[in-house]
mmCIF file of C-alpha atoms (C1' of nucleotides) in Angstrom:
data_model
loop_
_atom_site.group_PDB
_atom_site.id
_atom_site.type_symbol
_atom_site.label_atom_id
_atom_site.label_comp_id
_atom_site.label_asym_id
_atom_site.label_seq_id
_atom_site.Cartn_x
_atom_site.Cartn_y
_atom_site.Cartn_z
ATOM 1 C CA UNK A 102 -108.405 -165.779 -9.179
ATOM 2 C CA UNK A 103 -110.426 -168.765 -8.188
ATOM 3 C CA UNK A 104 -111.016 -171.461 -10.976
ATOM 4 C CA UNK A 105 -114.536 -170.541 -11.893
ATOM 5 C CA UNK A 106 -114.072 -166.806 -11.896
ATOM 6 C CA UNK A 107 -111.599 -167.524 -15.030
ATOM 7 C CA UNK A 108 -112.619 -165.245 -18.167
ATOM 8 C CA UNK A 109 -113.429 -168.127 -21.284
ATOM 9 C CA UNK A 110 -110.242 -166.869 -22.600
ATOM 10 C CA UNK A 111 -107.246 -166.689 -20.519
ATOM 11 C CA UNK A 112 -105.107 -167.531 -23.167
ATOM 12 C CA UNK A 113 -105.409 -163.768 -24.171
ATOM 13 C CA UNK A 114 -102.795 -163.217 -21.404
ATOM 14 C CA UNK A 115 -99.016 -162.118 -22.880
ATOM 15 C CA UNK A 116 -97.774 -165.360 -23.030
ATOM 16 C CA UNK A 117 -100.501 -167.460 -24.594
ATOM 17 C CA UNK A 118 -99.203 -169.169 -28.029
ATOM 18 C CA UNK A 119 -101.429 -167.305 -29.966
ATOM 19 C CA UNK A 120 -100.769 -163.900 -28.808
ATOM 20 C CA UNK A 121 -96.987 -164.440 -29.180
ATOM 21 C CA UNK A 122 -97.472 -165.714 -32.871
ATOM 22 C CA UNK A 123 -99.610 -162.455 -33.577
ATOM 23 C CA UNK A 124 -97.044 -160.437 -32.321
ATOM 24 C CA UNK A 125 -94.009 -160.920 -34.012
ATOM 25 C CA UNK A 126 -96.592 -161.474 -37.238
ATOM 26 C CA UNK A 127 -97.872 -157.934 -36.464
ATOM 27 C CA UNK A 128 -95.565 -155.557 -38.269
ATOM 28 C CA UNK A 129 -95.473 -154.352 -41.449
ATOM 29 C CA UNK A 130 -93.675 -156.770 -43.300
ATOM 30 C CA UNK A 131 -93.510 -160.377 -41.929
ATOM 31 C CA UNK A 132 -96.380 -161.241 -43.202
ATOM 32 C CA UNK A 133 -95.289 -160.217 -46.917
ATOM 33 C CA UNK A 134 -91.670 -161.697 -46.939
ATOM 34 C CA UNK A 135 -93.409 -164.926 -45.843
ATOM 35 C CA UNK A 136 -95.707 -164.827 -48.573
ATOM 36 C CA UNK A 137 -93.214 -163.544 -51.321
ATOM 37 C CA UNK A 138 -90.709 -166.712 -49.958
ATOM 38 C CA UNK A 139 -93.137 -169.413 -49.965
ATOM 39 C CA UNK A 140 -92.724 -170.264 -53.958
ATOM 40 C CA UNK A 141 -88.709 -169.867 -53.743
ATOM 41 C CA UNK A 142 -85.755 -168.836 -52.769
ATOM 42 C CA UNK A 143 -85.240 -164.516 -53.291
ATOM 43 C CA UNK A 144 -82.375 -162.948 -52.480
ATOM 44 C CA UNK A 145 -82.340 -159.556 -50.505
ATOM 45 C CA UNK A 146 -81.983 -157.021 -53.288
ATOM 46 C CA UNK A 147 -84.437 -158.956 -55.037
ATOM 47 C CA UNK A 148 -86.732 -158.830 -52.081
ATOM 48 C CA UNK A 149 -86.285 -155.424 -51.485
ATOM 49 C CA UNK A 150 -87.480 -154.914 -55.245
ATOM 50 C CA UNK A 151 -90.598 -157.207 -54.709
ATOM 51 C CA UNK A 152 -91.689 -155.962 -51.633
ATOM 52 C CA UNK A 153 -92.894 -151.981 -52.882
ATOM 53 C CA UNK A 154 -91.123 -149.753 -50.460
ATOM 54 C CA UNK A 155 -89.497 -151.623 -47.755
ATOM 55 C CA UNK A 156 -85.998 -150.059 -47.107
ATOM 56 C CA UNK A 157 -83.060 -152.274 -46.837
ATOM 57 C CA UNK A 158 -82.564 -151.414 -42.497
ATOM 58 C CA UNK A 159 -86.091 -152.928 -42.275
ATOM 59 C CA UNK A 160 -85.861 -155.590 -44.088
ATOM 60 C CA UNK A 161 -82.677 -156.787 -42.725
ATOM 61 C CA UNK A 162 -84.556 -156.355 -39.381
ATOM 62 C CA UNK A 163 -87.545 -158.275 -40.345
ATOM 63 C CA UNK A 164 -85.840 -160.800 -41.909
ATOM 64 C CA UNK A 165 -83.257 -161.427 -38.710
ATOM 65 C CA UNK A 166 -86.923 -161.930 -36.604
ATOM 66 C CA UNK A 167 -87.809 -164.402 -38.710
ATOM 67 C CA UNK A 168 -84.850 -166.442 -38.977
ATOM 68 C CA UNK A 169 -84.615 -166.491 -35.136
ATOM 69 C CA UNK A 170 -87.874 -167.784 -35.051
ATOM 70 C CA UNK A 171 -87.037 -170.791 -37.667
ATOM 71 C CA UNK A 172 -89.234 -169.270 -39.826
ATOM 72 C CA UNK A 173 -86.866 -168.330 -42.777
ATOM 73 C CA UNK A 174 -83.414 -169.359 -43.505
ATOM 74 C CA UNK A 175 -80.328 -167.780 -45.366
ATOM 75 C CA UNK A 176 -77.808 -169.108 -47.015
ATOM 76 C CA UNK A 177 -74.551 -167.547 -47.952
ATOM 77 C CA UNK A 178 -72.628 -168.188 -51.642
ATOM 78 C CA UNK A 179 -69.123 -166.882 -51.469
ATOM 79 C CA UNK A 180 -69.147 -165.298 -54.643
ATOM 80 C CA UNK A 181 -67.956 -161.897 -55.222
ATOM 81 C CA UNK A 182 -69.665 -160.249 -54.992
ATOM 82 C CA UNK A 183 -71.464 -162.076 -51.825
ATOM 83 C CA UNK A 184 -75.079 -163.502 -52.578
ATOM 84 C CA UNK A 185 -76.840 -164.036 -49.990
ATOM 85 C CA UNK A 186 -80.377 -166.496 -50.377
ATOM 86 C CA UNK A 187 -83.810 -166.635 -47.953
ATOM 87 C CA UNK A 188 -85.805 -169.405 -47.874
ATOM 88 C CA UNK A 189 -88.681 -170.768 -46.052
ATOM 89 C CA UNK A 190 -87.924 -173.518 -43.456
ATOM 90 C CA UNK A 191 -89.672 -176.097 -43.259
ATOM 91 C CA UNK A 192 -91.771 -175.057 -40.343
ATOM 92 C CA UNK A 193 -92.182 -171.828 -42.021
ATOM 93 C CA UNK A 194 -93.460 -173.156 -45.014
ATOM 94 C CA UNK A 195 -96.173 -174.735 -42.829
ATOM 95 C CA UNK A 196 -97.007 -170.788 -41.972
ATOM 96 C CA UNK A 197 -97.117 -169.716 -45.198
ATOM 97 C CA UNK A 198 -99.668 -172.155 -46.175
ATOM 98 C CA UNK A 199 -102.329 -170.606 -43.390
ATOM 99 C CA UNK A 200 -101.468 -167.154 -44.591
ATOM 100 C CA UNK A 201 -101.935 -167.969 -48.021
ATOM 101 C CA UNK A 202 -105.343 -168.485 -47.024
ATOM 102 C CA UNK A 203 -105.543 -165.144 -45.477
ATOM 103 C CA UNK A 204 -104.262 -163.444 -48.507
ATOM 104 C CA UNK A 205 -107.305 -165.584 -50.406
ATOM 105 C CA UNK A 206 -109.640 -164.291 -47.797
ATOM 106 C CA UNK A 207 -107.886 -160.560 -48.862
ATOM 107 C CA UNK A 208 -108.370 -161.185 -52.579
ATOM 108 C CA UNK A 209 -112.371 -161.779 -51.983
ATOM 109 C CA UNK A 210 -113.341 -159.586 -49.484
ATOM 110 C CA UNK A 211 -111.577 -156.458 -50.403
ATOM 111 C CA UNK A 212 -114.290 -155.125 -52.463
ATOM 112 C CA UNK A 213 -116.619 -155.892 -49.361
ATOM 113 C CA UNK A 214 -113.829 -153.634 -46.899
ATOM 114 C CA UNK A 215 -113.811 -150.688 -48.988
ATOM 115 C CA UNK A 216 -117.400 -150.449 -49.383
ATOM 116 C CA UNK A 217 -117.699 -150.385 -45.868
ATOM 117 C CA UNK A 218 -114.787 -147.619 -45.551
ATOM 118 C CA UNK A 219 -116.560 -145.363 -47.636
ATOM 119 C CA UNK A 220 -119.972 -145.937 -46.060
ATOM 120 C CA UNK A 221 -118.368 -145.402 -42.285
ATOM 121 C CA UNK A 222 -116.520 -142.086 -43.860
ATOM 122 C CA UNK A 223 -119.392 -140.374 -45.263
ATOM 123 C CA UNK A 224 -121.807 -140.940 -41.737
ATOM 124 C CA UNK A 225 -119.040 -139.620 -40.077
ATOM 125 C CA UNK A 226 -118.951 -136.422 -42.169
ATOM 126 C CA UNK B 139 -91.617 -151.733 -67.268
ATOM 127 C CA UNK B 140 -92.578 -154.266 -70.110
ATOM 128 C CA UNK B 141 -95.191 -156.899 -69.270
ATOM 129 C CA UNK B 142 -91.907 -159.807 -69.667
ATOM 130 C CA UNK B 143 -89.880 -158.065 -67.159
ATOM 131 C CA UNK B 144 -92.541 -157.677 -64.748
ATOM 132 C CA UNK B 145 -91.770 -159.737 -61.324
ATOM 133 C CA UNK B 146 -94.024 -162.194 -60.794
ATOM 134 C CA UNK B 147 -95.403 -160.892 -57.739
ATOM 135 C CA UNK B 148 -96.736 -157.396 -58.500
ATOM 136 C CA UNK B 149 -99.293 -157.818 -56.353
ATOM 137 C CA UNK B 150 -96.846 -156.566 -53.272
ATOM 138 C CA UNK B 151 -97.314 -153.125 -54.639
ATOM 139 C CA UNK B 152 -99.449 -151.066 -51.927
ATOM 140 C CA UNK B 153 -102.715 -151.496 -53.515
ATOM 141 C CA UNK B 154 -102.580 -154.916 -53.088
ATOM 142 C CA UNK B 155 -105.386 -156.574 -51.835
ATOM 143 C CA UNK B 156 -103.941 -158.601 -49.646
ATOM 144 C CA UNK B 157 -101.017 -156.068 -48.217
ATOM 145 C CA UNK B 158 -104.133 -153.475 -46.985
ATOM 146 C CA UNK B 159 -105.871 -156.292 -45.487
ATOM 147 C CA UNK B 160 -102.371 -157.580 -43.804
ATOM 148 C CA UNK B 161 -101.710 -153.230 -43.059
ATOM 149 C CA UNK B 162 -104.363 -153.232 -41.472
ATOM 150 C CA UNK B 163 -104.671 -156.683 -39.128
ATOM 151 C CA UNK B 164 -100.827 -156.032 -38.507
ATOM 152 C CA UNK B 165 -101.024 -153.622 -35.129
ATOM 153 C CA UNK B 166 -100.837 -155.279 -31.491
ATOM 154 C CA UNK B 167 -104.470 -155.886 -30.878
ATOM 155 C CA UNK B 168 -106.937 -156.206 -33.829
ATOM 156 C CA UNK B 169 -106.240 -160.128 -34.508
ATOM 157 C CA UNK B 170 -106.936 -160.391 -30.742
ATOM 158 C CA UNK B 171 -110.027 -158.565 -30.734
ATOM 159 C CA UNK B 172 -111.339 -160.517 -34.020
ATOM 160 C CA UNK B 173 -110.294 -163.929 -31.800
ATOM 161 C CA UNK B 174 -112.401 -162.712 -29.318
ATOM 162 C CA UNK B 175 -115.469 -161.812 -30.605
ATOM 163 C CA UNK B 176 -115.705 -165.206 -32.664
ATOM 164 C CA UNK B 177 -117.604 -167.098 -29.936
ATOM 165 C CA UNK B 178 -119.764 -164.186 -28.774
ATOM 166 C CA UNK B 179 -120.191 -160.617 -28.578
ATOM 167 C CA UNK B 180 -118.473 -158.395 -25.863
ATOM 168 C CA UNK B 181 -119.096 -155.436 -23.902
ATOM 169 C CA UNK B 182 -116.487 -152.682 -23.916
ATOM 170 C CA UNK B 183 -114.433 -153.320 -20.442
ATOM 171 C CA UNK B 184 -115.158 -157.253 -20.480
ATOM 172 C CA UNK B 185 -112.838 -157.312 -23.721
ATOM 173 C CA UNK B 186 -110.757 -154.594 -22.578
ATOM 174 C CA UNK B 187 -110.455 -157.104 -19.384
ATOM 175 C CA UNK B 188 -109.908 -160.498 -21.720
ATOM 176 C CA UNK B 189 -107.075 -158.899 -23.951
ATOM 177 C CA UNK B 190 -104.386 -158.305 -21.107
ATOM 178 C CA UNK B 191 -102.331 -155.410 -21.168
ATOM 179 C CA UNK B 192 -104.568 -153.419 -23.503
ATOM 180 C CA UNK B 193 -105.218 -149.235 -22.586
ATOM 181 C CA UNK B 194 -108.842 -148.218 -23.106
ATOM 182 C CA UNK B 195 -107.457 -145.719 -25.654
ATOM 183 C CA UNK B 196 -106.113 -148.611 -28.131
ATOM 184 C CA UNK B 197 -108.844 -150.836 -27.707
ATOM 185 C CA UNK B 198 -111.727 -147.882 -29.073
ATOM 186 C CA UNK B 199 -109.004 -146.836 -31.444
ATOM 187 C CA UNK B 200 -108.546 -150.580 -33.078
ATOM 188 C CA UNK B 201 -112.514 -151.187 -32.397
ATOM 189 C CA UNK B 202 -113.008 -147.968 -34.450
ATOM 190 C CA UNK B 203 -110.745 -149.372 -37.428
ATOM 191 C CA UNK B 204 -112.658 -153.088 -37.408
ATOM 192 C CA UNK B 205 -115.697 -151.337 -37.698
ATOM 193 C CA UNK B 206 -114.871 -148.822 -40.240
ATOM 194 C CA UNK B 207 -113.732 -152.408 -42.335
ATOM 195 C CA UNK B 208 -116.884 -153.706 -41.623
ATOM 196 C CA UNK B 209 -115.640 -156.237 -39.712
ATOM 197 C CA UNK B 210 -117.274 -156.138 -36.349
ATOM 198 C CA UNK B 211 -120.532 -153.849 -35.288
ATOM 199 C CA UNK B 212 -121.227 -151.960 -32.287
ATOM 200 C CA UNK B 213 -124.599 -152.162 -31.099
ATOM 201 C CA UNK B 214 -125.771 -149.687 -28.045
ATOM 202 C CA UNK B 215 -128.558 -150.172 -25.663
ATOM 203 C CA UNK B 216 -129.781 -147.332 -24.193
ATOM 204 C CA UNK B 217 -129.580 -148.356 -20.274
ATOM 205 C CA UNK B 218 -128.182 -146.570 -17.509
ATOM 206 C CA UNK B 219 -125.491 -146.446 -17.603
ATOM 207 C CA UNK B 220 -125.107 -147.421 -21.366
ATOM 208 C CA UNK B 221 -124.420 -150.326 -22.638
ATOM 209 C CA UNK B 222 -121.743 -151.364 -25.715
ATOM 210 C CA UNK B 223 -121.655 -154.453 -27.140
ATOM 211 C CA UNK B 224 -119.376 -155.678 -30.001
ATOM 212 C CA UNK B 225 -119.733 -158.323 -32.453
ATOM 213 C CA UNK B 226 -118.407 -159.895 -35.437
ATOM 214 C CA UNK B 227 -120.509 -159.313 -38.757
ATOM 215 C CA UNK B 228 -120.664 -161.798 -41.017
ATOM 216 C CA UNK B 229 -117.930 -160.578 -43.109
ATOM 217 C CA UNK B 230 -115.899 -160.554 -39.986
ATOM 218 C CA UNK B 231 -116.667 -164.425 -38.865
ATOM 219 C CA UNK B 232 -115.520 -165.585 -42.387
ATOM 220 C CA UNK B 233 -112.244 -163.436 -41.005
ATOM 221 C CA UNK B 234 -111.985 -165.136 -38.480
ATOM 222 C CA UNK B 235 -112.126 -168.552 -39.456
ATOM 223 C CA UNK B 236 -108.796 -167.779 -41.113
ATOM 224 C CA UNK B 237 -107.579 -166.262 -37.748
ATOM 225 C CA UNK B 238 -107.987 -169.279 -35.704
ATOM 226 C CA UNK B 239 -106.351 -171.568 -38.071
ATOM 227 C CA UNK B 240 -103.133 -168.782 -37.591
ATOM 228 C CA UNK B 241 -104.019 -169.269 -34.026
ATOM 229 C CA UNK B 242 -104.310 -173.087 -34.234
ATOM 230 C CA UNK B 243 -100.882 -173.158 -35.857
ATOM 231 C CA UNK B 244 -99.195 -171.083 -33.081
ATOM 232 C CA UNK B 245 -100.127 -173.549 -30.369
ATOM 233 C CA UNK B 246 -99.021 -176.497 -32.209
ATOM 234 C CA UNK B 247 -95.369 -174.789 -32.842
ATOM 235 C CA UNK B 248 -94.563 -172.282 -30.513
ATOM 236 C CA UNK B 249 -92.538 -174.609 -28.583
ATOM 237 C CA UNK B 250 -90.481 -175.246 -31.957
ATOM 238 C CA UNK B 251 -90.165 -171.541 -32.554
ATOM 239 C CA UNK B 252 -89.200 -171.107 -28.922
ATOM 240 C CA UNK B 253 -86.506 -173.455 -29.400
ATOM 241 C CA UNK B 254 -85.272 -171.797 -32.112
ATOM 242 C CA UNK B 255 -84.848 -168.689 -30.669
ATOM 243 C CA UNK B 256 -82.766 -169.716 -27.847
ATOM 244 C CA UNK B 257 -80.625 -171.219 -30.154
ATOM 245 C CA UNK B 258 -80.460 -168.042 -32.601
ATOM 246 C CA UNK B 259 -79.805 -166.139 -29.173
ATOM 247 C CA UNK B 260 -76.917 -168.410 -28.308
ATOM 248 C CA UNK B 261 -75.395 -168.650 -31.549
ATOM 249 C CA UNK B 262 -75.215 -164.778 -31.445
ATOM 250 C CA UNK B 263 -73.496 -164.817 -28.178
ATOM 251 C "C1'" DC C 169 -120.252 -147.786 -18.327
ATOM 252 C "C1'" DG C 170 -118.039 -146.328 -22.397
ATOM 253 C "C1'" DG C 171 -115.730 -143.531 -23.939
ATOM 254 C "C1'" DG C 172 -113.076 -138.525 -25.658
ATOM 255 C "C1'" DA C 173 -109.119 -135.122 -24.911
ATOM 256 C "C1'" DT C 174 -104.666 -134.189 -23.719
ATOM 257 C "C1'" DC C 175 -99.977 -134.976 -22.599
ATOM 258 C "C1'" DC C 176 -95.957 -137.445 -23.085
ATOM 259 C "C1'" DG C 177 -92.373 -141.102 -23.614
ATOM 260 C "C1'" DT C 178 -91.084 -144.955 -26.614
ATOM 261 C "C1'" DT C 179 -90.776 -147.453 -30.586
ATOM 262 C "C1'" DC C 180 -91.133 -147.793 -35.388
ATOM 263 C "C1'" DC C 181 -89.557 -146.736 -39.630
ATOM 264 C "C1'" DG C 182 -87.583 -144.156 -43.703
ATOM 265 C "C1'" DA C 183 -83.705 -141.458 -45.641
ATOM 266 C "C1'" DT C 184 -79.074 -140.972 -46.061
ATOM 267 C "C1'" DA C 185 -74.368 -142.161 -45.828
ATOM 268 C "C1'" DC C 186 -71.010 -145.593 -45.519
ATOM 269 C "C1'" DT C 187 -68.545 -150.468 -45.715
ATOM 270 C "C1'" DG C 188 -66.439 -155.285 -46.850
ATOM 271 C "C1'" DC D 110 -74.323 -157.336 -53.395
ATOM 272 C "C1'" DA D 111 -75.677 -157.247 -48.797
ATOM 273 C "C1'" DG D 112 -75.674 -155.165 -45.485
ATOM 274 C "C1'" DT D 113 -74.445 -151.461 -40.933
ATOM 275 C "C1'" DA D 114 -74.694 -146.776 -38.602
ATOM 276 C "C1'" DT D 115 -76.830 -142.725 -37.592
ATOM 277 C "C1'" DC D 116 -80.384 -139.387 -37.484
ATOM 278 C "C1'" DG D 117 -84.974 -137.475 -37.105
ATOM 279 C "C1'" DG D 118 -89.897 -137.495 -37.847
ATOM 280 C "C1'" DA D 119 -94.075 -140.150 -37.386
ATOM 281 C "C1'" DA D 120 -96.826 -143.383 -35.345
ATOM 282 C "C1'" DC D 121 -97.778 -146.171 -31.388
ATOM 283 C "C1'" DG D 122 -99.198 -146.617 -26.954
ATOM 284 C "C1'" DG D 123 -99.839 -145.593 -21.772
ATOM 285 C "C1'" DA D 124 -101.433 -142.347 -17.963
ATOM 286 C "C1'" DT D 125 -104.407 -139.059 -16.478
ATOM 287 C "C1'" DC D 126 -108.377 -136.231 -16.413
ATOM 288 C "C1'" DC D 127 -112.944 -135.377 -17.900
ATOM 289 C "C1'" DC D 128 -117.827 -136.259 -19.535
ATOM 290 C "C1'" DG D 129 -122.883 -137.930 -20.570
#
DNA sequence: CGGGATCCGTTCCGATACTG
DNA sequence: CAGTATCGGAACGGATCCCG
């Protein structure tokens, strides 16, 4: 492809920043355990309490993605039994702080998102 | 459960505001699409030709959802053969806004975050 | 051009049982 | 307490064919 024949957006190809970010974000729980860490430290029973309905094989799968990415961080207490503490890094307290703002934009606009559910429900019949 | 032993983030129940909104933005292609359509709006095969890798099946079946949450429209002029356009309403910009900071952030750390997966990866053997 | 319908493999994810 | 292992259904997602 010749330089001006370029779409606008070529960073939508698989290896643009943004698309990688999205897609580890992208599953059912990142985004929550991000959230739920950003005021302290949880352990994983206690997360598994917090977060309504996660089972303990995804969690410990979600949370192992996240701590490769430097996201999230766990720390191990030899006491018996074992605890076992996650925490937000540094650099993923710096993500938590964006989607804080996308749980705001959540908070205000879900009225606004089931209203149009309904609407788009009933025209369909 | 009495209101003193309640955790302090009961909002991670499903009803949640902001766990529908994050249910629903967390498949493979709908923050991609919402990126897209910030700066203007998009036929049907020029997005499905921006967001690589994308089946025309997904794309009407994620288009579908964003419109049903009244965040993008779907206008249809009636030439031959028809055209689609998409287009973010204004609920959807305010969306989006948030979006691009996510997407701001994952430029200016994805090298950090690649880092520290190679590490992980090593560590792991 | 912008889809819908169908088929089909893969991946996701929950339930259950088990372990140090 | 903090996981791992296994199983099976459900959802995701691609390929192909078809249509106005």
């Amino acid at each position: 492809m010749s330089a001006d024949e370029q779409p606008p957006y070529d960073v939508y190809n698989r290896n643009c920043p943004a698309r990688m970010v999205f897609t580890r974000l992208a599953d059912k729980w990142s985004l929550l355990i991000i959230r739920r860490l950003k005021t302290d430290a949880v352990r994983f029973n206690q997360l598994r309490r917090d977060l309504d309905g996660v089972s303990a094989k995804m969690l410990t799968q979600t949370l192992r993605n996240l701590e490769r990415d430097g996201l999230i961080q766990r720390q191990i207490f030899a006491t018996v039994p074992v605890t076992v503490e996650y925490s937000l890094t540094g650099l993923g307290q710096t993500l938590a702080d964006t989607i804080d703002e996308l749980a705001l934009w959540a908070e205000n606009h879900i009225e606004t998102v089931l209203e149009s559910q309904q609407q788009f429900d009933q025209e369909q019949g």
